[in-house]
CSV table of C-alpha atoms and ligand atoms in Angstrom, one decimal:
chain,number,residue,atom,x,y,z
A,1,UNK,CA,116.5,-51.4,-175.2
A,2,UNK,CA,113.4,-52.0,-173.0
A,3,UNK,CA,111.4,-55.0,-173.0
A,4,UNK,CA,108.4,-54.2,-175.4
A,5,UNK,CA,111.2,-52.9,-178.6
A,6,UNK,CA,113.2,-56.2,-177.7
A,7,UNK,CA,109.9,-57.8,-178.3
A,8,UNK,CA,110.0,-56.2,-182.3
A,9,UNK,CA,113.8,-55.4,-182.7
A,10,UNK,CA,116.1,-57.8,-180.3
A,11,UNK,CA,118.6,-59.9,-182.7
A,12,UNK,CA,116.6,-58.8,-186.1
A,13,UNK,CA,118.2,-56.7,-188.8
A,14,UNK,CA,117.1,-56.6,-192.6
A,15,UNK,CA,117.4,-60.1,-194.8
A,16,UNK,CA,121.0,-59.3,-196.7
A,17,UNK,CA,120.4,-59.8,-200.0
A,18,UNK,CA,117.4,-58.2,-200.1
A,19,UNK,CA,116.6,-55.8,-197.6
A,20,UNK,CA,113.2,-57.6,-196.6
A,21,UNK,CA,112.1,-56.6,-193.1
A,22,UNK,CA,110.8,-59.4,-191.9
A,23,UNK,CA,112.8,-62.6,-191.7
A,24,UNK,CA,112.2,-64.7,-194.4
A,25,UNK,CA,111.1,-68.2,-194.1
A,26,UNK,CA,114.1,-70.2,-195.6
A,27,UNK,CA,112.5,-73.5,-196.3
A,28,UNK,CA,115.8,-75.5,-197.5
A,29,UNK,CA,117.7,-78.1,-196.0
A,30,UNK,CA,121.0,-77.4,-197.2
A,31,UNK,CA,122.8,-74.5,-198.5
A,32,UNK,CA,125.6,-74.1,-201.5
A,33,UNK,CA,129.6,-74.1,-200.0
A,34,UNK,CA,132.0,-72.1,-202.2
A,35,UNK,CA,134.7,-74.9,-201.4
A,36,UNK,CA,134.6,-78.4,-199.1
A,37,UNK,CA,133.9,-76.3,-195.3
A,38,UNK,CA,133.6,-72.6,-197.2
A,39,UNK,CA,130.4,-71.5,-196.2
A,40,UNK,CA,128.3,-68.5,-195.2
A,41,UNK,CA,127.7,-69.9,-191.7
A,42,UNK,CA,125.3,-72.4,-192.7
A,43,UNK,CA,125.8,-75.8,-193.8
A,44,UNK,CA,123.2,-78.2,-193.4
A,45,UNK,CA,119.8,-77.1,-191.7
A,46,UNK,CA,119.5,-79.7,-189.0
A,47,UNK,CA,122.1,-77.7,-187.2
A,48,UNK,CA,121.4,-74.6,-188.6
A,49,UNK,CA,118.6,-72.1,-190.5
A,50,UNK,CA,119.0,-68.4,-190.9
A,51,UNK,CA,114.9,-68.0,-189.4
A,52,UNK,CA,115.5,-70.1,-186.6
A,53,UNK,CA,118.6,-67.9,-185.9
A,54,UNK,CA,116.7,-65.0,-185.9
A,55,UNK,CA,113.8,-66.7,-183.2
A,56,UNK,CA,117.0,-67.8,-181.5
A,57,UNK,CA,118.6,-64.1,-181.2
A,58,UNK,CA,114.9,-63.3,-180.3
A,59,UNK,CA,114.6,-65.5,-177.2
A,60,UNK,CA,118.2,-64.8,-175.9
A,61,UNK,CA,117.2,-61.1,-176.0
A,62,UNK,CA,113.8,-61.4,-174.5
A,63,UNK,CA,115.6,-63.2,-171.7
A,64,UNK,CA,119.0,-61.0,-171.4
A,65,UNK,CA,120.4,-64.1,-172.4
A,66,UNK,CA,123.5,-64.5,-174.7
A,67,UNK,CA,122.1,-67.3,-176.4
A,68,UNK,CA,119.2,-68.9,-177.2
A,69,UNK,CA,118.3,-72.8,-178.4
A,70,UNK,CA,115.2,-73.4,-180.4
A,71,UNK,CA,113.6,-76.8,-180.2
A,72,UNK,CA,110.6,-78.5,-182.4
A,73,UNK,CA,108.4,-78.8,-179.1
A,74,UNK,CA,108.7,-77.9,-175.2
A,75,UNK,CA,109.4,-81.0,-174.3
A,76,UNK,CA,111.8,-81.7,-176.7
A,77,UNK,CA,113.6,-79.0,-175.0
A,78,UNK,CA,113.2,-80.1,-171.2
A,79,UNK,CA,114.7,-83.5,-172.8
A,80,UNK,CA,117.9,-82.1,-174.0
A,81,UNK,CA,118.2,-80.2,-171.1
A,82,UNK,CA,118.3,-83.5,-168.4
A,83,UNK,CA,120.4,-85.5,-171.0
A,84,UNK,CA,123.0,-83.1,-170.4
A,85,UNK,CA,123.4,-85.0,-167.2
A,86,UNK,CA,124.5,-88.8,-166.2
A,87,UNK,CA,123.2,-91.8,-164.6
A,88,UNK,CA,124.0,-91.1,-160.8
A,89,UNK,CA,123.0,-87.5,-161.1
A,90,UNK,CA,119.9,-86.2,-159.0
A,91,UNK,CA,117.4,-83.6,-160.0
A,92,UNK,CA,115.4,-81.6,-157.2
A,93,UNK,CA,112.0,-80.8,-159.2
A,94,UNK,CA,108.5,-79.0,-157.9
A,95,UNK,CA,105.9,-81.2,-157.0
A,96,UNK,CA,103.5,-79.4,-158.9
A,97,UNK,CA,105.2,-79.8,-162.6
A,98,UNK,CA,103.4,-79.7,-165.8
A,99,UNK,CA,102.4,-83.2,-166.6
A,100,UNK,CA,104.5,-84.3,-169.5
A,101,UNK,CA,107.7,-83.0,-167.5
A,102,UNK,CA,106.9,-85.2,-165.5
A,103,UNK,CA,106.3,-88.2,-167.4
A,104,UNK,CA,109.4,-87.1,-169.4
A,105,UNK,CA,111.3,-87.5,-165.8
A,106,UNK,CA,109.5,-90.5,-164.2
A,107,UNK,CA,109.6,-92.5,-167.4
A,108,UNK,CA,112.1,-91.7,-169.8
A,109,UNK,CA,115.1,-90.7,-167.5
A,110,UNK,CA,114.5,-92.7,-164.4
A,111,UNK,CA,114.9,-96.1,-166.3
A,112,UNK,CA,118.6,-94.5,-167.5
A,113,UNK,CA,120.0,-93.9,-163.9
A,114,UNK,CA,118.9,-90.0,-163.3
A,115,UNK,CA,117.2,-89.6,-160.3
A,116,UNK,CA,114.3,-87.5,-159.1
A,117,UNK,CA,112.9,-85.9,-155.8
A,118,UNK,CA,109.8,-84.0,-156.3
A,119,UNK,CA,108.8,-81.6,-153.3
A,120,UNK,CA,106.7,-78.7,-152.7
A,121,UNK,CA,108.9,-75.4,-153.3
A,122,UNK,CA,106.6,-73.0,-151.9
A,123,UNK,CA,108.3,-73.9,-148.9
A,124,UNK,CA,112.3,-74.1,-149.0
A,125,UNK,CA,113.3,-76.2,-146.3
A,126,UNK,CA,111.9,-79.1,-148.5
A,127,UNK,CA,114.2,-77.8,-151.4
A,128,UNK,CA,117.5,-77.9,-148.8
A,129,UNK,CA,116.1,-81.1,-147.7
A,130,UNK,CA,116.2,-82.6,-151.0
A,131,UNK,CA,119.6,-82.0,-151.8
A,132,UNK,CA,122.2,-84.6,-151.5
A,133,UNK,CA,126.0,-84.7,-152.9
A,134,UNK,CA,124.6,-85.9,-156.2
A,135,UNK,CA,122.3,-83.0,-156.9
A,136,UNK,CA,123.2,-81.3,-160.1
A,137,UNK,CA,120.0,-79.8,-161.3
A,138,UNK,CA,117.1,-77.8,-159.6
A,139,UNK,CA,114.2,-77.8,-161.6
A,140,UNK,CA,111.9,-74.9,-160.9
A,141,UNK,CA,108.4,-74.4,-162.5
A,142,UNK,CA,106.4,-71.5,-161.6
A,143,UNK,CA,103.4,-70.2,-161.7
A,144,UNK,CA,102.7,-74.0,-161.4
A,145,UNK,CA,99.3,-75.8,-163.4
A,146,UNK,CA,96.9,-75.4,-162.5
A,147,UNK,CA,97.2,-74.3,-159.0
A,148,UNK,CA,98.8,-70.8,-159.7
A,149,UNK,CA,101.4,-71.3,-156.9
A,150,UNK,CA,104.6,-69.4,-156.8
A,151,UNK,CA,108.0,-70.6,-156.3
A,152,UNK,CA,110.5,-68.1,-154.6
A,153,UNK,CA,113.4,-68.0,-157.6
A,154,UNK,CA,116.0,-66.3,-155.8
A,155,UNK,CA,115.1,-68.5,-152.7
A,156,UNK,CA,115.8,-71.7,-154.7
A,157,UNK,CA,119.0,-70.2,-156.7
A,158,UNK,CA,120.4,-69.2,-153.2
A,159,UNK,CA,120.5,-73.1,-152.3
A,160,UNK,CA,121.5,-74.1,-155.7
A,161,UNK,CA,124.7,-72.1,-155.7
A,162,UNK,CA,125.7,-73.6,-152.0
A,163,UNK,CA,125.6,-77.0,-153.3
A,164,UNK,CA,126.6,-75.8,-156.6
A,165,UNK,CA,124.2,-77.3,-159.2
A,166,UNK,CA,122.1,-75.2,-162.0
A,167,UNK,CA,118.9,-74.4,-162.1
A,168,UNK,CA,116.8,-74.2,-164.4
A,169,UNK,CA,113.4,-72.6,-164.6
A,170,UNK,CA,110.2,-73.7,-167.1
A,171,UNK,CA,108.9,-69.9,-167.8
A,172,UNK,CA,106.3,-71.0,-170.0
A,173,UNK,CA,103.2,-70.1,-167.7
A,174,UNK,CA,104.6,-66.5,-167.3
A,175,UNK,CA,106.5,-66.2,-170.2
A,176,UNK,CA,109.6,-63.4,-170.3
A,177,UNK,CA,107.2,-60.3,-170.3
A,178,UNK,CA,106.5,-61.3,-166.9
A,179,UNK,CA,109.1,-63.1,-165.4
A,180,UNK,CA,113.0,-62.8,-166.5
A,181,UNK,CA,114.3,-66.4,-164.3
A,182,UNK,CA,118.0,-65.4,-165.6
A,183,UNK,CA,118.4,-61.9,-163.8
A,184,UNK,CA,117.5,-63.5,-160.5
A,185,UNK,CA,120.3,-65.9,-161.1
A,186,UNK,CA,119.0,-69.1,-162.6
A,187,UNK,CA,121.3,-70.7,-165.5
A,188,UNK,CA,118.6,-71.5,-167.7
A,189,UNK,CA,114.9,-70.0,-168.9
A,190,UNK,CA,113.0,-72.9,-171.0
A,191,UNK,CA,109.8,-72.2,-172.9
A,192,UNK,CA,107.3,-74.4,-174.5
A,193,UNK,CA,107.2,-71.8,-177.3
A,194,UNK,CA,103.7,-73.2,-178.2
A,195,UNK,CA,102.0,-71.0,-175.2
A,196,UNK,CA,102.6,-67.2,-174.7
A,197,UNK,CA,105.7,-66.8,-177.4
A,198,UNK,CA,103.7,-68.6,-180.4
A,199,UNK,CA,100.6,-67.3,-178.6
A,200,UNK,CA,98.2,-68.0,-181.4
A,201,UNK,CA,97.6,-71.7,-181.1
A,202,UNK,CA,98.9,-72.5,-184.7
A,203,UNK,CA,102.1,-74.0,-183.7
A,204,UNK,CA,104.7,-76.1,-181.5
A,205,UNK,CA,107.8,-75.5,-180.5
A,206,UNK,CA,110.1,-74.8,-177.8
A,207,UNK,CA,113.1,-72.7,-176.2
A,208,UNK,CA,116.2,-72.8,-174.3
A,209,UNK,CA,117.6,-69.3,-172.6
A,210,UNK,CA,121.0,-69.5,-171.3
A,211,UNK,CA,124.4,-67.1,-170.6
A,212,UNK,CA,126.3,-70.3,-170.2
A,213,UNK,CA,128.5,-71.4,-172.7
A,214,UNK,CA,128.9,-74.6,-171.4
A,215,UNK,CA,124.9,-75.1,-171.4
A,216,UNK,CA,124.9,-73.5,-175.0
A,217,UNK,CA,127.4,-75.6,-176.5
A,218,UNK,CA,126.1,-78.7,-175.0
A,219,UNK,CA,122.7,-78.5,-176.1
A,220,UNK,CA,124.3,-77.1,-180.1
A,221,UNK,CA,125.9,-80.6,-179.7
A,222,UNK,CA,122.5,-82.4,-179.1
A,223,UNK,CA,120.6,-80.5,-181.6
A,224,UNK,CA,123.0,-81.5,-184.3
A,225,UNK,CA,123.0,-84.8,-183.1
A,226,UNK,CA,119.4,-86.0,-181.9
A,227,UNK,CA,117.8,-83.8,-184.1
A,228,UNK,CA,115.1,-82.2,-182.4
A,229,UNK,CA,114.5,-79.1,-184.6
A,230,UNK,CA,112.0,-76.9,-185.2
A,231,UNK,CA,111.3,-76.1,-189.0
A,232,UNK,CA,111.8,-72.6,-190.7
A,233,UNK,CA,107.7,-72.0,-190.8
A,234,UNK,CA,107.4,-72.5,-187.0
A,235,UNK,CA,110.1,-70.5,-186.1
A,236,UNK,CA,108.9,-67.5,-187.9
A,237,UNK,CA,105.3,-68.1,-186.5
A,238,UNK,CA,106.9,-67.8,-183.3
A,239,UNK,CA,108.8,-64.9,-184.3
A,240,UNK,CA,105.8,-63.4,-185.4
A,241,UNK,CA,103.8,-64.5,-182.6
A,242,UNK,CA,106.5,-62.8,-180.2
A,243,UNK,CA,106.0,-59.2,-182.0
A,244,UNK,CA,102.6,-58.7,-179.9
A,245,UNK,CA,103.7,-60.4,-177.0
A,246,UNK,CA,103.5,-57.4,-174.6
A,247,UNK,CA,100.2,-56.0,-176.0
A,248,UNK,CA,98.7,-59.9,-175.6
A,249,UNK,CA,100.3,-60.2,-172.3
A,250,UNK,CA,98.5,-57.0,-171.0
A,251,UNK,CA,95.1,-57.4,-172.1
A,252,UNK,CA,94.9,-60.5,-170.9
A,253,UNK,CA,96.2,-60.0,-167.5
A,254,UNK,CA,93.7,-57.2,-167.9
A,255,UNK,CA,90.7,-59.8,-168.2
A,256,UNK,CA,91.9,-62.1,-165.9
A,257,UNK,CA,92.1,-59.6,-163.0
A,258,UNK,CA,88.0,-58.8,-163.9
A,259,UNK,CA,87.7,-62.4,-164.5
A,260,UNK,CA,89.2,-63.0,-160.8
A,261,UNK,CA,87.1,-60.0,-159.9
A,262,UNK,CA,83.7,-61.8,-160.8
A,263,UNK,CA,84.7,-65.3,-159.9
A,264,UNK,CA,85.4,-64.5,-156.6
A,265,UNK,CA,82.3,-62.9,-155.9
A,266,UNK,CA,80.5,-65.9,-157.3
A,267,UNK,CA,77.8,-67.8,-154.8
A,268,UNK,CA,79.1,-71.1,-156.6
A,269,UNK,CA,82.3,-70.6,-156.4
A,270,UNK,CA,84.4,-72.1,-153.6
A,271,UNK,CA,88.0,-70.5,-154.4
A,272,UNK,CA,89.9,-68.9,-156.9
A,273,UNK,CA,93.3,-69.5,-157.6
A,274,UNK,CA,95.0,-66.1,-158.9
A,275,UNK,CA,98.6,-65.1,-157.8
A,276,UNK,CA,97.6,-61.2,-157.6
A,277,UNK,CA,94.8,-61.8,-154.9
A,278,UNK,CA,96.0,-60.5,-151.5
A,279,UNK,CA,95.0,-63.9,-150.2
A,280,UNK,CA,97.3,-65.9,-152.4
A,281,UNK,CA,99.9,-67.6,-150.1
A,282,UNK,CA,102.7,-66.6,-152.4
A,283,UNK,CA,100.9,-63.3,-153.4
A,284,UNK,CA,104.1,-61.3,-152.1
A,285,UNK,CA,106.6,-63.4,-153.5
A,286,UNK,CA,105.0,-63.1,-157.2
A,287,UNK,CA,104.8,-59.4,-156.1
A,288,UNK,CA,108.3,-59.2,-156.1
A,289,UNK,CA,109.6,-61.5,-158.9
A,290,UNK,CA,106.6,-61.0,-161.5
A,291,UNK,CA,106.4,-57.8,-163.7
A,292,UNK,CA,102.2,-58.6,-163.0
A,293,UNK,CA,100.1,-61.8,-161.9
A,294,UNK,CA,99.3,-63.2,-165.3
A,295,UNK,CA,96.6,-64.8,-167.5
A,296,UNK,CA,96.0,-68.4,-165.4
A,297,UNK,CA,92.9,-68.3,-163.3
A,298,UNK,CA,91.9,-71.7,-161.7
A,299,UNK,CA,88.6,-71.9,-159.5
A,300,UNK,CA,86.6,-74.9,-157.8
A,301,UNK,CA,83.2,-75.0,-157.4
A,302,UNK,CA,80.7,-75.2,-154.0
A,303,UNK,CA,79.4,-78.1,-155.4
A,304,UNK,CA,82.9,-80.4,-155.8
A,305,UNK,CA,81.8,-82.6,-158.6
A,306,UNK,CA,83.0,-83.8,-161.9
A,307,UNK,CA,79.6,-83.6,-163.4
A,308,UNK,CA,79.2,-79.9,-162.0
A,309,UNK,CA,82.3,-78.9,-163.6
A,310,UNK,CA,81.5,-80.7,-166.8
A,311,UNK,CA,78.3,-79.1,-166.9
A,312,UNK,CA,79.1,-75.4,-166.6
A,313,UNK,CA,82.4,-76.4,-169.3
A,314,UNK,CA,80.5,-77.8,-171.6
A,315,UNK,CA,78.1,-74.8,-171.7
A,316,UNK,CA,80.7,-72.0,-172.3
A,317,UNK,CA,80.1,-70.3,-175.8
A,318,UNK,CA,83.4,-68.3,-176.0
A,319,UNK,CA,85.9,-70.1,-173.7
A,320,UNK,CA,86.7,-72.8,-175.9
A,321,UNK,CA,86.9,-76.5,-173.8
A,322,UNK,CA,90.5,-77.3,-175.1
A,323,UNK,CA,94.3,-78.1,-173.2
A,324,UNK,CA,97.2,-75.7,-174.0
A,325,UNK,CA,96.9,-72.4,-173.0
A,326,UNK,CA,98.4,-68.7,-173.9
A,327,UNK,CA,96.8,-68.2,-177.1
A,328,UNK,CA,94.5,-65.3,-178.0
A,329,UNK,CA,91.9,-67.4,-177.5
A,330,UNK,CA,90.2,-67.8,-174.0
A,331,UNK,CA,90.5,-71.6,-173.4
A,332,UNK,CA,88.5,-73.8,-170.3
A,333,UNK,CA,90.0,-77.1,-169.2
A,334,UNK,CA,89.4,-79.7,-166.6
A,335,UNK,CA,92.6,-80.6,-165.0
A,336,UNK,CA,91.0,-83.4,-163.1
A,337,UNK,CA,90.0,-85.3,-166.3
A,338,UNK,CA,92.3,-83.7,-168.4
A,339,UNK,CA,96.3,-82.8,-167.7
A,340,UNK,CA,96.1,-84.4,-164.5
A,341,UNK,CA,93.8,-87.5,-165.3
A,342,UNK,CA,96.5,-89.9,-164.6
A,343,UNK,CA,97.3,-88.8,-160.8
A,344,UNK,CA,95.0,-90.5,-158.2
A,345,UNK,CA,92.2,-88.6,-156.6
A,346,UNK,CA,93.5,-88.5,-153.3
A,347,UNK,CA,97.0,-87.6,-154.1
A,348,UNK,CA,95.2,-84.7,-156.1
A,349,UNK,CA,92.9,-83.6,-153.4
A,350,UNK,CA,95.7,-83.5,-150.6
A,351,UNK,CA,98.0,-81.4,-153.4
A,352,UNK,CA,94.4,-79.2,-153.6
A,353,UNK,CA,93.2,-80.2,-156.8
A,354,UNK,CA,89.7,-81.1,-156.2
A,355,UNK,CA,87.0,-82.6,-158.5
A,356,UNK,CA,85.5,-79.3,-159.6
A,357,UNK,CA,88.8,-77.4,-160.2
A,358,UNK,CA,88.7,-75.6,-163.6
A,359,UNK,CA,91.2,-74.1,-165.2
A,360,UNK,CA,91.1,-70.7,-167.6
A,361,UNK,CA,93.8,-69.0,-170.1
A,362,UNK,CA,91.8,-66.2,-170.3
A,363,UNK,CA,92.3,-64.5,-174.0
A,364,UNK,CA,92.3,-61.3,-175.7
A,365,UNK,CA,88.4,-61.1,-176.6
A,366,UNK,CA,86.7,-58.1,-174.1
A,367,UNK,CA,86.1,-59.2,-170.7
A,368,UNK,CA,82.2,-58.2,-170.6
A,369,UNK,CA,81.8,-61.3,-173.2
A,370,UNK,CA,83.9,-63.6,-171.1
A,371,UNK,CA,82.3,-62.8,-167.9
A,372,UNK,CA,78.9,-63.1,-169.7
A,373,UNK,CA,79.8,-66.3,-170.6
A,374,UNK,CA,80.9,-67.7,-167.2
A,375,UNK,CA,77.7,-66.0,-165.6
A,376,UNK,CA,75.4,-68.0,-168.3
A,377,UNK,CA,76.9,-70.7,-167.6
A,378,UNK,CA,77.2,-71.0,-163.8
A,379,UNK,CA,73.5,-69.3,-163.5
A,380,UNK,CA,71.9,-72.4,-165.0
B,1,PLP,C1,103.2,-77.5,-172.4
B,1,PLP,C2,104.4,-77.0,-171.8
B,1,PLP,C3,105.0,-77.7,-172.0
B,1,PLP,C4,105.3,-78.7,-172.9
B,1,PLP,O1,105.9,-77.9,-174.3
B,1,PLP,P1,105.3,-78.5,-175.9
B,1,PLP,O2,105.4,-77.3,-176.4
B,1,PLP,O3,103.5,-78.9,-175.6
B,1,PLP,O4,106.2,-79.9,-175.8
B,1,PLP,C5,106.2,-78.0,-170.9
B,1,PLP,N1,105.9,-76.8,-169.9
B,1,PLP,C6,105.1,-76.3,-169.4
B,1,PLP,C7,104.5,-75.5,-168.3
B,1,PLP,C8,103.8,-76.6,-170.2
B,1,PLP,O5,102.9,-75.4,-170.3
């Protein structure tokens, strides 16, 4: 099956007792058993639920994986992945990480003795230099947030294979429509399904795709033991969202391209970050490993101040000022004060994250309306 067909059919079949074409929301905590331990594959809903199973099979299908495992949130999925490791183990991660991932690694796991090195992965030498005998995992996030840098996934995997470490890719920003890490050799693809997979800003969820039986077994044991499970309603919403993933992504990307075109010629704009621009430093890697360049865009202003950014953001009428991304509606946000507010200014600026940097998650509205919205606020 090709990708668009999979978003509708992967792992899905009509429900057995009624023939319902859509998977019912099995809102139950437990299941009747014919005799102790004789059941129809489900005994207790922390361990499994048919609506969740339908989503897990779909996630596996989209990522070309043998297994999908769903969690109550994206960070719960990341938490479970890191709990596969033990005190003394070492993880190499991108230095340009989702803030919640960075917080989880440094505030939750470092005190328990797992160590982390954060490196600029756009230069593979940095990855190689960070490897030690204790390195068990390389954690990749690409494209990165909010500067949309691109990491060469195959290049990092080559390094990981040589030292025997696993590789995990946070594929939230790209979605499997644009990028399939397992096909490039990664062991794990991870998603915040809250974003593009759910696609409608109405649910929180996480997922892992893997073809490794050991990883699958470990994560299933954790789900059963620690209980970070998504409810059936949330699984249903993500499954429903995935059905339109391809058309939503296509439209969002088309809109993003037009917005980038407008922004790069705007006299008030200093620089536009978008992997689709030939001037983007990793444009060729993006071209190689992504089907298209995505719908996340960021830009900074000639007037590099928080006030200038605030003025712009408070005047948009179609773009909503909010955190998160990947929904049908366009969002605008200010990394320096919102998602990356806890990073000191000099550290931020060294990485290129200036005060006036503005991030857009481009939705599926009409591009003309989105551009008019930016025009009216830039020209004031
Ligand atoms: C949102 C996000 C997460 C965390 O997911 P939640 O569903 O909010 O817990 C992890 N990684 C990336 C890249 C994200 O954008």
